[in-house]
Structure formats: structure tokens, C-alpha cells
Coordinates of C-alpha atoms in Angstrom, one line a residue:
M1 CA -18.2 70.9 -96.5
N2 CA -16.9 70.4 -93.0
T3 CA -13.6 69.2 -91.5
R4 CA -15.2 69.0 -88.1
V5 CA -13.7 72.4 -87.7
N6 CA -16.0 74.7 -85.7
S7 CA -15.1 77.9 -87.4
L8 CA -15.6 76.3 -90.9
R9 CA -19.0 74.8 -90.1
S10 CA -20.6 77.7 -92.1
A11 CA -18.4 77.0 -95.1
P12 CA -19.9 75.6 -98.4
L13 CA -21.5 72.1 -98.5
A14 CA -19.2 69.7 -100.3
S15 CA -18.4 66.4 -101.8
L16 CA -15.2 64.6 -101.0
A17 CA -12.8 63.1 -103.5
S18 CA -12.3 60.1 -101.2
L19 CA -15.4 58.3 -102.6
G20 CA -14.2 54.7 -102.0
W21 CA -16.7 54.4 -99.1
V22 CA -19.5 55.5 -101.4
A23 CA -19.0 52.5 -103.7
A24 CA -18.4 50.2 -100.8
L25 CA -21.6 51.2 -99.0
L26 CA -23.7 50.9 -102.2
V27 CA -22.5 47.4 -102.7
A28 CA -23.4 46.7 -99.0
A29 CA -26.9 48.1 -99.6
C30 CA -27.6 46.1 -102.7
G31 CA -26.1 42.9 -101.6
G32 CA -22.9 43.1 -103.7
G33 CA -24.7 41.6 -106.7
K34 CA -26.2 43.7 -109.4
T35 CA -24.7 47.0 -108.4
Q36 CA -20.9 47.0 -108.7
A37 CA -18.4 49.4 -107.3
A38 CA -17.7 51.6 -110.3
G39 CA -14.1 52.6 -111.0
P40 CA -13.0 56.1 -111.7
S41 CA -13.4 55.7 -115.5
S42 CA -16.9 54.1 -115.5
G43 CA -20.1 56.1 -114.9
W44 CA -23.6 55.3 -113.9
I45 CA -25.7 58.2 -115.2
K46 CA -28.4 56.9 -117.6
G47 CA -31.7 58.4 -118.7
L48 CA -34.9 57.0 -117.3
D49 CA -35.3 55.3 -120.7
G50 CA -32.1 53.4 -120.0
K51 CA -29.9 55.3 -122.5
K52 CA -26.6 56.6 -121.3
G53 CA -26.2 60.4 -121.0
S54 CA -28.4 63.2 -122.0
K55 CA -28.3 66.8 -123.0
A56 CA -28.5 69.3 -120.2
A57 CA -32.1 70.4 -119.7
E58 CA -32.5 74.0 -120.9
G59 CA -33.0 76.6 -118.2
T60 CA -32.2 74.3 -115.2
V61 CA -28.4 74.4 -115.2
V62 CA -26.5 77.4 -116.3
A63 CA -22.8 77.0 -117.2
V64 CA -20.4 79.7 -115.8
G65 CA -17.1 80.0 -117.6
D66 CA -15.5 77.1 -119.4
V67 CA -17.4 73.9 -118.5
P68 CA -16.0 70.8 -120.3
P69 CA -18.6 68.9 -122.5
D70 CA -18.2 65.7 -120.4
V71 CA -19.5 67.7 -117.4
S72 CA -22.2 69.8 -119.1
G73 CA -23.4 66.8 -121.0
I74 CA -24.6 64.9 -118.0
T75 CA -25.4 67.7 -115.5
G76 CA -29.0 68.2 -116.7
R77 CA -29.7 64.5 -116.6
T78 CA -28.2 64.2 -113.1
L79 CA -30.4 67.1 -111.9
K80 CA -33.5 65.2 -113.1
L81 CA -32.3 62.1 -111.3
A82 CA -31.5 64.0 -108.1
S83 CA -34.9 65.7 -108.2
K84 CA -36.7 62.5 -108.7
A85 CA -34.6 60.6 -106.1
R86 CA -35.0 63.3 -103.5
Q87 CA -38.6 64.1 -104.4
L88 CA -37.9 67.9 -104.6
K89 CA -38.8 69.9 -107.7
V90 CA -36.4 72.3 -109.3
K91 CA -37.6 75.8 -108.6
E92 CA -34.9 77.9 -110.3
P93 CA -31.8 77.5 -112.5
I94 CA -28.6 76.3 -110.8
K95 CA -25.2 77.8 -111.8
L96 CA -22.3 75.4 -112.6
Q97 CA -18.6 76.2 -112.6
V98 CA -15.6 73.9 -113.0
L99 CA -12.4 75.0 -111.2
G100 CA -9.0 73.6 -110.5
A101 CA -8.2 72.4 -107.0
Q102 CA -6.4 75.6 -105.9
Q103 CA -9.2 77.7 -107.3
L104 CA -11.8 75.5 -105.5
V105 CA -10.0 76.1 -102.1
A106 CA -9.8 79.8 -102.9
V107 CA -13.6 79.8 -103.0
V108 CA -13.7 78.2 -99.6
R109 CA -11.1 80.7 -98.3
K110 CA -13.2 83.6 -99.5
K111 CA -16.3 82.2 -97.9
V112 CA -14.6 81.7 -94.6
G113 CA -12.9 85.1 -94.8
D114 CA -16.3 86.8 -95.5
D115 CA -18.1 85.0 -92.7
I116 CA -15.7 84.3 -89.8
P117 CA -13.6 86.6 -87.6
K118 CA -10.0 86.7 -88.8
D119 CA -8.4 85.2 -85.6
L120 CA -10.9 82.5 -84.9
V121 CA -9.4 79.8 -87.0
R122 CA -6.0 80.4 -85.3
A123 CA -7.5 80.3 -81.8
E124 CA -9.4 77.2 -82.7
G125 CA -6.2 75.4 -83.7
N126 CA -4.6 76.6 -80.4
T127 CA -7.6 75.2 -78.5
Y128 CA -7.2 71.8 -80.1
A129 CA -3.4 71.8 -79.5
A130 CA -3.9 72.7 -75.8
L131 CA -6.3 69.8 -75.4
G132 CA -3.8 67.5 -77.1
L133 CA -6.1 66.7 -80.1
I134 CA -3.5 67.9 -82.6
P135 CA 0.3 68.3 -82.2
P136 CA 1.5 71.7 -80.7
T137 CA 3.5 72.4 -83.8
Y138 CA 0.8 71.4 -86.3
K139 CA 0.1 74.3 -88.7
Y140 CA -3.6 74.0 -88.3
E141 CA -5.0 76.5 -90.8
E142 CA -2.4 75.8 -93.5
E143 CA -2.8 72.0 -93.2
T144 CA -6.6 72.2 -93.1
Y145 CA -6.7 74.1 -96.4
A146 CA -4.1 71.7 -97.9
L147 CA -6.3 68.8 -96.8
L148 CA -9.3 70.4 -98.5
E149 CA -7.3 71.0 -101.7
E150 CA -6.7 67.2 -101.9
E151 CA -10.2 66.1 -100.8
L152 CA -12.7 68.5 -102.3
A153 CA -14.5 67.2 -105.4
G154 CA -17.2 69.8 -105.4
L155 CA -19.2 72.3 -103.3
Y156 CA -22.3 74.4 -103.3
I157 CA -22.5 78.0 -102.1
P158 CA -26.0 79.1 -101.2
E159 CA -25.1 82.9 -101.4
D160 CA -24.4 82.8 -105.2
K161 CA -26.6 79.7 -106.0
T162 CA -23.5 78.1 -107.6
M163 CA -22.3 74.5 -107.7
Y164 CA -18.5 74.2 -108.1
V165 CA -16.9 71.0 -109.4
A166 CA -13.2 70.1 -109.4
A167 CA -11.6 69.9 -112.8
G168 CA -10.3 66.5 -113.8
I169 CA -12.7 64.2 -111.9
T170 CA -14.5 61.7 -114.2
G171 CA -16.8 58.8 -114.4
A172 CA -18.6 57.6 -111.2
D173 CA -16.7 60.2 -109.0
L174 CA -17.9 63.1 -111.2
E175 CA -21.5 61.7 -111.3
S176 CA -21.7 61.2 -107.5
T177 CA -20.3 64.7 -107.0
L178 CA -22.8 66.2 -109.3
A179 CA -25.7 64.3 -107.7
H180 CA -24.6 65.2 -104.2
E181 CA -24.2 68.9 -104.9
L182 CA -27.4 69.2 -106.9
V183 CA -29.3 67.9 -103.9
H184 CA -27.7 70.6 -101.8
A185 CA -29.0 73.1 -104.4
L186 CA -32.5 71.6 -104.1
Q187 CA -32.2 71.7 -100.3
D188 CA -31.4 75.4 -100.6
Q189 CA -34.3 76.1 -102.9
H190 CA -36.8 74.4 -100.6
F191 CA -35.4 74.8 -97.1
G192 CA -33.1 77.9 -97.2
I193 CA -30.0 76.1 -95.9
G194 CA -27.7 79.1 -96.6
E195 CA -29.2 81.2 -93.8
R196 CA -29.4 78.2 -91.4
M197 CA -25.7 77.4 -91.7
K198 CA -24.3 80.9 -91.4
F199 CA -21.6 81.3 -88.7
R200 CA -22.9 82.3 -85.3
P201 CA -20.5 82.8 -82.4
G202 CA -20.8 80.1 -79.8
Q203 CA -23.2 78.0 -81.9
G204 CA -20.8 75.5 -83.3
D205 CA -22.7 72.4 -82.2
A206 CA -26.0 73.7 -83.5
I207 CA -24.5 74.5 -86.9
A208 CA -22.8 71.1 -86.9
A209 CA -26.2 69.4 -86.4
I210 CA -27.7 71.3 -89.4
H211 CA -24.7 70.5 -91.5
A212 CA -24.8 66.8 -90.8
L213 CA -28.6 66.8 -91.7
A214 CA -27.7 68.4 -95.0
E215 CA -24.8 66.0 -95.8
G216 CA -26.8 62.9 -94.7
D217 CA -29.8 64.1 -96.8
A218 CA -27.6 64.7 -99.9
T219 CA -25.6 61.5 -99.5
S220 CA -28.8 59.3 -99.1
A221 CA -30.4 60.9 -102.1
M222 CA -27.2 60.5 -104.1
F223 CA -27.4 56.7 -103.5
D224 CA -31.1 56.6 -104.5
A225 CA -30.3 58.5 -107.7
R226 CA -27.7 55.9 -108.6
I227 CA -30.1 53.0 -107.9
I228 CA -32.8 54.7 -110.1
S229 CA -30.3 55.3 -112.9
E230 CA -28.9 51.7 -112.9
H231 CA -32.1 49.7 -112.1
G232 CA -35.1 51.9 -112.7
E233 CA -37.6 53.8 -110.5
E234 CA -39.3 50.6 -109.2
A235 CA -36.1 49.2 -107.9
V236 CA -35.6 52.1 -105.4
K237 CA -39.0 51.3 -103.9
M238 CA -37.9 47.8 -103.1
K239 CA -34.4 48.6 -101.8
N240 CA -32.9 52.0 -101.4
A241 CA -30.2 53.8 -99.5
T242 CA -31.9 53.0 -96.1
A243 CA -30.6 49.4 -96.6
I244 CA -27.1 50.7 -96.0
P245 CA -25.8 49.6 -92.6
D246 CA -25.2 52.5 -90.2
Q247 CA -21.5 53.4 -90.1
D248 CA -19.3 55.3 -87.7
P249 CA -17.0 58.0 -89.1
E250 CA -14.1 55.8 -88.2
D251 CA -15.5 53.1 -90.5
L252 CA -15.6 55.5 -93.4
L253 CA -12.1 56.7 -92.6
A254 CA -10.8 53.1 -92.7
I255 CA -12.5 52.5 -96.1
T256 CA -11.1 55.8 -97.4
L257 CA -7.5 55.0 -96.3
K258 CA -7.7 51.6 -97.9
D259 CA -9.0 53.2 -101.1
K260 CA -6.1 55.7 -101.0
A261 CA -3.6 52.8 -100.8
G262 CA -0.6 55.2 -100.4
K263 CA 0.5 58.6 -99.1
S264 CA -2.2 61.2 -98.8
R265 CA -2.9 64.2 -96.6
I266 CA -5.9 62.6 -95.0
S267 CA -3.7 59.6 -93.9
A268 CA -1.1 61.9 -92.5
A269 CA -3.6 64.2 -90.8
P270 CA -4.2 64.0 -87.0
R271 CA -6.9 61.3 -86.4
F272 CA -9.2 63.9 -84.7
L273 CA -9.3 65.9 -87.9
A274 CA -9.5 63.0 -90.3
V275 CA -12.4 61.4 -88.5
G276 CA -14.1 64.8 -88.2
L277 CA -13.9 65.3 -91.9
L278 CA -16.2 62.3 -92.4
A279 CA -18.4 62.7 -89.3
P280 CA -21.2 64.8 -91.0
Y281 CA -21.7 62.2 -93.7
A282 CA -21.7 59.1 -91.4
D283 CA -23.8 60.7 -88.5
G284 CA -26.0 62.6 -90.9
M285 CA -26.9 59.5 -92.9
R286 CA -27.7 57.6 -89.7
F287 CA -30.1 60.3 -88.7
V288 CA -31.7 60.7 -92.2
H289 CA -32.1 57.0 -92.6
A290 CA -33.8 56.7 -89.2
M291 CA -36.2 59.4 -90.3
R292 CA -36.8 57.7 -93.7
R293 CA -37.4 54.3 -92.2
Q294 CA -40.3 55.7 -90.2
G295 CA -41.7 58.0 -92.8
G296 CA -43.5 55.8 -95.4
P297 CA -42.4 53.9 -98.6
L298 CA -39.3 56.1 -99.3
G299 CA -39.5 58.3 -96.2
W300 CA -38.5 61.6 -97.7
R301 CA -41.5 63.4 -96.3
A302 CA -40.2 62.6 -92.8
V303 CA -36.9 64.2 -93.8
D304 CA -38.7 67.3 -95.1
Q305 CA -40.4 67.5 -91.7
A306 CA -36.9 67.3 -90.1
W307 CA -36.0 70.4 -92.1
A308 CA -39.0 72.1 -90.6
R309 CA -37.8 71.2 -87.1
P310 CA -34.1 70.3 -87.5
P311 CA -32.0 68.8 -84.7
I312 CA -30.7 71.7 -82.5
S313 CA -27.7 69.8 -81.2
T314 CA -25.5 66.9 -82.3
E315 CA -27.0 65.1 -79.2
Q316 CA -30.3 65.1 -81.0
L317 CA -28.6 64.1 -84.2
L318 CA -27.0 61.1 -82.6
H319 CA -30.0 60.0 -80.5
I320 CA -33.3 59.9 -82.5
D321 CA -35.2 59.4 -79.2
K322 CA -33.8 62.7 -77.9
Y323 CA -34.7 64.4 -81.1
A324 CA -38.3 63.1 -80.9
A325 CA -38.5 64.3 -77.3
N326 CA -36.9 67.6 -78.3
E327 CA -34.4 67.3 -75.4
L328 CA -32.7 70.7 -75.2
P329 CA -29.0 71.1 -74.5
I330 CA -27.9 72.5 -71.1
E331 CA -26.5 75.9 -71.2
V332 CA -23.0 75.9 -69.7
P333 CA -21.4 79.2 -68.7
A334 CA -18.0 80.1 -70.1
A335 CA -15.0 79.6 -67.8
T336 CA -13.5 82.6 -66.0
S337 CA -9.8 83.2 -65.7
N338 CA -9.0 84.9 -62.4
A339 CA -6.6 82.2 -61.3
L340 CA -4.6 82.6 -64.5
G341 CA -4.0 86.3 -64.0
A342 CA -5.2 89.4 -65.8
S343 CA -2.7 89.0 -68.6
F344 CA -4.7 86.0 -70.0
K345 CA -7.4 87.0 -72.5
K346 CA -10.3 85.0 -73.8
T347 CA -9.8 84.2 -77.5
Y348 CA -12.1 81.3 -78.2
D349 CA -15.5 80.3 -76.8
D350 CA -17.8 77.7 -78.3
V351 CA -19.8 74.5 -77.7
F352 CA -18.2 71.2 -79.0
G353 CA -21.3 69.1 -78.6
E354 CA -21.6 65.3 -78.2
Q355 CA -20.4 64.6 -81.7
E356 CA -17.1 66.4 -81.4
G357 CA -16.8 65.3 -77.8
R358 CA -17.0 61.7 -78.8
I359 CA -14.4 62.1 -81.5
A360 CA -12.1 63.8 -79.0
F361 CA -12.6 61.1 -76.3
A362 CA -11.5 58.5 -78.9
E363 CA -8.1 60.0 -78.7
W364 CA -7.7 58.5 -75.2
M365 CA -9.9 55.3 -75.5
D366 CA -11.4 53.0 -78.0
V367 CA -14.4 54.0 -80.1
K368 CA -16.9 51.9 -78.2
S369 CA -15.8 53.5 -74.9
S370 CA -15.8 57.0 -76.4
K371 CA -19.4 56.5 -77.3
K372 CA -20.3 55.3 -73.8
A373 CA -18.4 58.3 -72.3
A374 CA -20.1 60.8 -74.5
A375 CA -23.6 59.3 -74.5
G376 CA -24.7 61.2 -71.3
W377 CA -23.7 64.6 -72.7
G378 CA -26.1 67.3 -71.6
G379 CA -24.2 70.4 -72.6
D380 CA -20.6 71.8 -72.7
R381 CA -18.5 74.9 -73.1
V382 CA -15.0 75.3 -74.4
T383 CA -13.0 78.4 -73.5
L384 CA -9.5 79.3 -74.5
F385 CA -7.4 82.0 -72.8
E386 CA -4.1 83.2 -74.2
H387 CA -1.1 85.4 -73.2
G388 CA 1.6 85.6 -75.7
D389 CA 2.6 82.1 -76.6
K390 CA 0.9 80.7 -73.5
R391 CA -2.5 79.2 -73.6
A392 CA -5.0 77.6 -71.3
V393 CA -8.2 75.8 -72.2
S394 CA -11.2 74.8 -70.2
W395 CA -13.6 72.2 -71.6
R396 CA -16.5 71.8 -69.1
I397 CA -19.1 69.1 -69.8
V398 CA -22.3 68.7 -67.9
F399 CA -23.9 65.3 -68.1
D400 CA -27.5 64.3 -67.7
S401 CA -26.9 62.4 -64.5
R402 CA -24.2 61.9 -61.8
D403 CA -23.9 58.2 -62.9
E404 CA -23.1 59.3 -66.4
S405 CA -20.6 61.9 -65.1
D406 CA -19.0 59.1 -63.0
E407 CA -18.7 56.8 -66.0
A408 CA -17.2 59.5 -68.2
Y409 CA -14.7 60.6 -65.6
G410 CA -13.6 57.1 -64.9
L411 CA -13.1 56.3 -68.6
L412 CA -11.2 59.6 -69.2
A413 CA -9.0 59.1 -66.1
F414 CA -8.1 55.5 -67.2
G415 CA -7.5 56.7 -70.8
W416 CA -5.3 59.6 -69.7
A417 CA -3.3 57.3 -67.4
K418 CA -2.6 55.0 -70.3
S419 CA -1.7 57.9 -72.6
F420 CA 0.3 60.1 -70.2
G421 CA 1.3 57.9 -67.3
P422 CA 0.1 58.2 -63.7
P423 CA -1.1 61.7 -62.6
S424 CA 1.5 63.8 -60.8
L425 CA -1.2 65.0 -58.4
Q426 CA -4.3 63.3 -57.3
L427 CA -6.5 64.9 -54.6
P428 CA -8.9 62.5 -52.7
V429 CA -12.6 62.7 -53.2
N430 CA -14.0 65.3 -50.8
E431 CA -17.3 65.3 -48.9
K432 CA -19.1 66.8 -51.9
G433 CA -17.8 64.0 -54.2
E434 CA -15.4 66.3 -56.0
Q435 CA -12.1 64.9 -57.3
L436 CA -9.1 66.2 -59.2
Q437 CA -6.2 64.6 -61.1
V438 CA -3.3 66.6 -62.6
W439 CA -0.6 65.7 -65.1
G440 CA 2.5 67.8 -65.4
A441 CA 5.1 69.5 -63.2
V442 CA 2.8 70.6 -60.4
P443 CA 4.6 72.6 -57.7
Q444 CA 4.7 70.9 -54.3
P445 CA 2.4 72.8 -51.9
A446 CA 4.3 74.5 -49.0
A447 CA 3.9 72.8 -45.7
P448 CA 1.3 74.5 -43.6
K449 CA 2.8 76.8 -40.9
E450 CA 1.9 75.7 -37.3
P451 CA 0.3 78.6 -35.3
P452 CA 2.3 79.7 -32.2
P453 CA 1.2 77.9 -29.0
D454 CA -1.6 79.6 -27.1
P455 CA -0.5 80.2 -23.5
K456 CA -4.1 80.2 -22.4
A457 CA -4.9 76.9 -24.0
K458 CA -6.0 74.1 -21.7
K459 CA -3.3 71.4 -21.4
P460 CA -4.6 67.9 -22.1
A461 CA -5.2 65.7 -19.1
K462 CA -2.7 63.0 -18.2
G463 CA -3.0 60.1 -20.7
D464 CA -5.0 62.3 -23.2
K465 CA -3.1 62.7 -26.4
G466 CA -5.6 65.2 -27.8
K467 CA -6.8 65.4 -31.4
P468 CA -4.4 64.0 -34.0
E469 CA -2.6 66.6 -36.1
S470 CA -4.0 67.1 -39.6
T471 CA -1.7 66.2 -42.4
L472 CA -1.8 66.7 -46.2
P473 CA -2.2 63.6 -48.3
P474 CA 1.2 62.5 -49.7
L475 CA 1.8 63.7 -53.3
P476 CA 2.6 61.2 -56.0
P477 CA 6.1 61.6 -57.7
L478 CA 6.7 64.7 -59.8
P479 CA 7.3 64.3 -63.6
D480 CA 11.1 63.9 -63.3
A481 CA 10.6 61.0 -60.9
P482 CA 9.7 57.3 -61.8
G483 CA 6.0 57.1 -62.7
A484 CA 6.0 60.5 -64.4
P485 CA 3.9 61.2 -67.5
A486 CA 5.6 59.6 -70.5
V487 CA 4.3 62.2 -73.0
K488 CA 5.8 65.7 -73.2
M489 CA 3.2 68.4 -72.8
D490 CA 3.0 72.1 -72.8
G491 CA 1.9 73.2 -69.3
C492 CA -0.3 71.0 -67.2
R493 CA -3.5 69.1 -68.0
A494 CA -6.2 68.2 -65.4
L495 CA -9.4 66.3 -65.0
R496 CA -11.9 67.5 -62.4
Q497 CA -15.3 66.1 -61.5
A498 CA -17.9 68.1 -59.5
G499 CA -21.4 66.7 -59.4
K500 CA -22.7 66.1 -62.9
S501 CA -19.9 68.0 -64.5
V502 CA -16.5 66.9 -65.8
T503 CA -13.9 69.6 -66.6
I504 CA -10.9 69.0 -68.9
L505 CA -8.1 71.6 -68.6
G506 CA -5.2 71.7 -71.0
G507 CA -2.0 73.8 -71.5
V508 CA -2.4 75.4 -68.1
P509 CA 0.6 77.1 -66.4
C510 CA 1.3 74.4 -63.8
G511 CA 1.5 76.9 -60.9
S512 CA -2.2 77.9 -61.6
V513 CA -3.7 74.6 -62.5
V514 CA -5.1 73.6 -59.1
A515 CA -6.5 77.0 -58.4
W516 CA -8.0 77.3 -61.9
A517 CA -9.6 73.9 -61.6
A518 CA -11.2 75.0 -58.3
E519 CA -12.4 78.3 -59.9
V520 CA -13.9 76.6 -62.9
G521 CA -15.5 73.9 -60.8
K522 CA -17.5 76.5 -58.8
L523 CA -19.4 77.6 -61.9
P524 CA -23.1 76.7 -62.0

């Protein structure tokens, strides 16, 4: 389960209630003929003998509390299908519990509360707000849990070896949820995913890569289980989940919103969070299918090998060639805050990674351009400093080459100009190729004081005008003048390029933004 929220990356692995894209992709994989998109009241679980339903296999699934017969009656059969589809044997019993939506979210809250420092979620929301990825007034933690309450269909928690399913879901949605979560249980029994996905400070991108592998694996196996159930074991050898065209998270969001066909929390959520909710599934499936296509008839042994050496960054997840070459992320130091003053304290420090970077870039440009801008990602570091209700964030990205840094900077500068209007300050490129643009009410620099005349200085010869006086470049109009940013913002935001790095600053006190940009830009 992930909402593309760094601090929740260690939360349970989950299925979403928005399963319209599941049916749509399965139809795409099977040509839209024999396999139909099942409605919420129709199911697809059959025994391998073709008969609908089956008693739960004794000893493999253990019901906890009150489990309705329609759930317990098909869970054992679904586990057999999931095990056969994923080619992983059941090693030990799996506990099953059915909960209401609020109880389900309470399980997530407890998991997050047990694993993650108390103030981290709050600081994360402030980081996103300072970058302009969510509105400044957005109640980040409250709305995130409300979104989960609407979207969660099921989840698996490795620590207690329990699969939780939302009460009230039926038919194909129930069966897809069971298959998905049971694969997570099998992953845990074979690969120990609980330990791999535990929260580790500053390792958000690495955990996101593991999480996407888990979600892509479970979703791909879920599709194969359905094909086996509906068409038999031989059918999946001829056409399986790898026939599904690769999708971007934005594609899945579009299908989800169409399927909702009305008001929902995901349709009202900031785009950055809504796309992030689906990113592990889309990007994870792309990676898993790339492995399966090169790993034999069904390709699952190649996925098992990926668990033995999982992608260590979302860059490796998104670029199979970089995974094969084991290209390591560049370690980027955290920003310092001397220019902000001693009262500002660091409250958040993490790595976004290429996946989250691309989703963020798409706030200011189209998806194709955001992919291009993020493709050269080599490493990054996001650092938030706070003082009372003031906040300042530095997001420093190091690219693999200067050309890729130039391209990203150019696309970001163009996107920001479209989003916020012309910059209020633009310093010319210096001899090192460094440049800076600032949006917001930047104070005008004081005119330099001329030194008193030196009485001993040699007077210029007749007709010699001497060296021309140095002058500061003219400043563009300030925000209250024509051409000012059209979007209201807290503090100032800035783009700075230095060599292969691009730094994004947000929410910065305007009197400190130029000095802080220079300070952060000097980091190695």
C-alpha cells in the first residue's frame, strides 16, 4: 500500500478499490474477446476442474474473527490459484480478517504509528506544500487517511502474517483483492518482504523501488490467476499478463476516474498524490513484465532473481538497462541552512528518486516532457527547514551529465514561467555556467557604494576615458508590477543550475533566497 507518500512507504501492501483499470487492462491483454470486464457482482474464481467456488483448503487459510461465508468460501481456492499462477508454494498458513473501512484504516494508522517518527508525516506534507505539489492549506495527513479509507480494498501486514479484506466488496473486486493480497503473503513467505520494506530514514526512494516490485509482482500474478481460472492452465502459457501494454500511472488514473464516474476523494485529491497512489502498480508491472519477458515461458524465475537482487532505486525500476548494469544512485549531501538563520531547524530529509521526481515535474509540464526531464536523474536530496509557521525546502537533483542537467533546467524554467509568470529575478549565466531564476517578492539589491577617490591615483591621459564603470544587470519587474507571477505563493521559489545539478527551492523567505541558493549550490 502506497500513496506515493515517503513516510508511508513502509505501510502494508494493499489492493485498491478502484479496480476499473484491472478489468480494462485484462481486456487489453486478451484482445477484448473471450475475457470480459466483470462487473462488481460477477466473479471469476473457478476450480481447476472448471467448477465455480471451492471450500477453503484446510490449514492454508485461517479465519480470524467473523469472516462472511462468501469470503471464506473462495479464499482457499484463490490461494491455490495464486500459488499456481505465481509458481510459489504455500509454506505456512495465512490469517484472514474482514474489517470495515474505518477499521482497515485504523490498521494502517497503527502500522505507521509503530514504524514512523510522529512528526515525519506532518513535515512531509509541509515539504510538498513548500514545493507547490499540494495546496498550502491542504490537510495532508487527514486527507491521506480519508483517501485510503475510500480506496483500500485489502492489505497484507508481514509482521502478523495477516491479510485484511474490506467488508462489503463482492464478486470480481473481492476475488482480485484476495488474489493480490495472497500473492503478497507468498512473497513474504519466500522473500521476506516485511523486513525489506521497513521504514529507514532517508531511504524513501530505495523503499519505493522495493514496494513497486512487490505491487507489480502481485498485480501481474493476479492477472495470470484470473486467466487460469477462466481459461485453464494452458491458456496462460499462450497469453498471460505480459501481453498487457505498459501503462503510465496517469493512464491508470484516467481509467480510475472514468470508472468512478462521479465525486470521489481520488478525483478531488491533488494530482501529485492521486498519480502517486497508482505509480507502484504501473511502474512495478512494467518492471516485472520486462523481467518476465526475458525469463522463459512464463518468466517467474527471472522475477524471483529480481527479489534476490532487487532494484535499489526507482531509477533502476524505471530503466531496465540501468538495473542490468546495477547503476548506483549518486549520494547527494543534505542542504545546509546558514543563509536562513539559526532559528530554522531541519525537520525532513529524504530522497525523492526518479519516480517521484517525474510525478512532481508533471505538475509544471506535460507527462512526456516530465519523463524527459527526469530521465537523466542520478541522485537527489530533499531537505526541509522550519521555524514556526515558516518553511523552506531545498530539492537538489544531480544528473548523469551536464546535457541532461541543461535539458531538465530548461524544461523546468519554461514550465515555471507558464505556471507562475516571468521570474522576478534572473541572474545571467556566469563564467562557470551557473544560473538562477527567482519567483516572488525579491528585495532589490542596494546600489553598490562607490569608494572615495584615491588622491594618489593616476589621472587618465587626455582622450583616455579609462575602464567603463561596472553596473548590475537590470532587474525584471517585482511581483506587484506588470509581468509578475500570476500565482500566489508563500515565500519565494527559485531554480538554480550549477554544473550537473539543478536545485529547486520553495517557500523560502524572499530576503534569503538568493543567498541560500548560492549556499546550496556550493555543496559537492
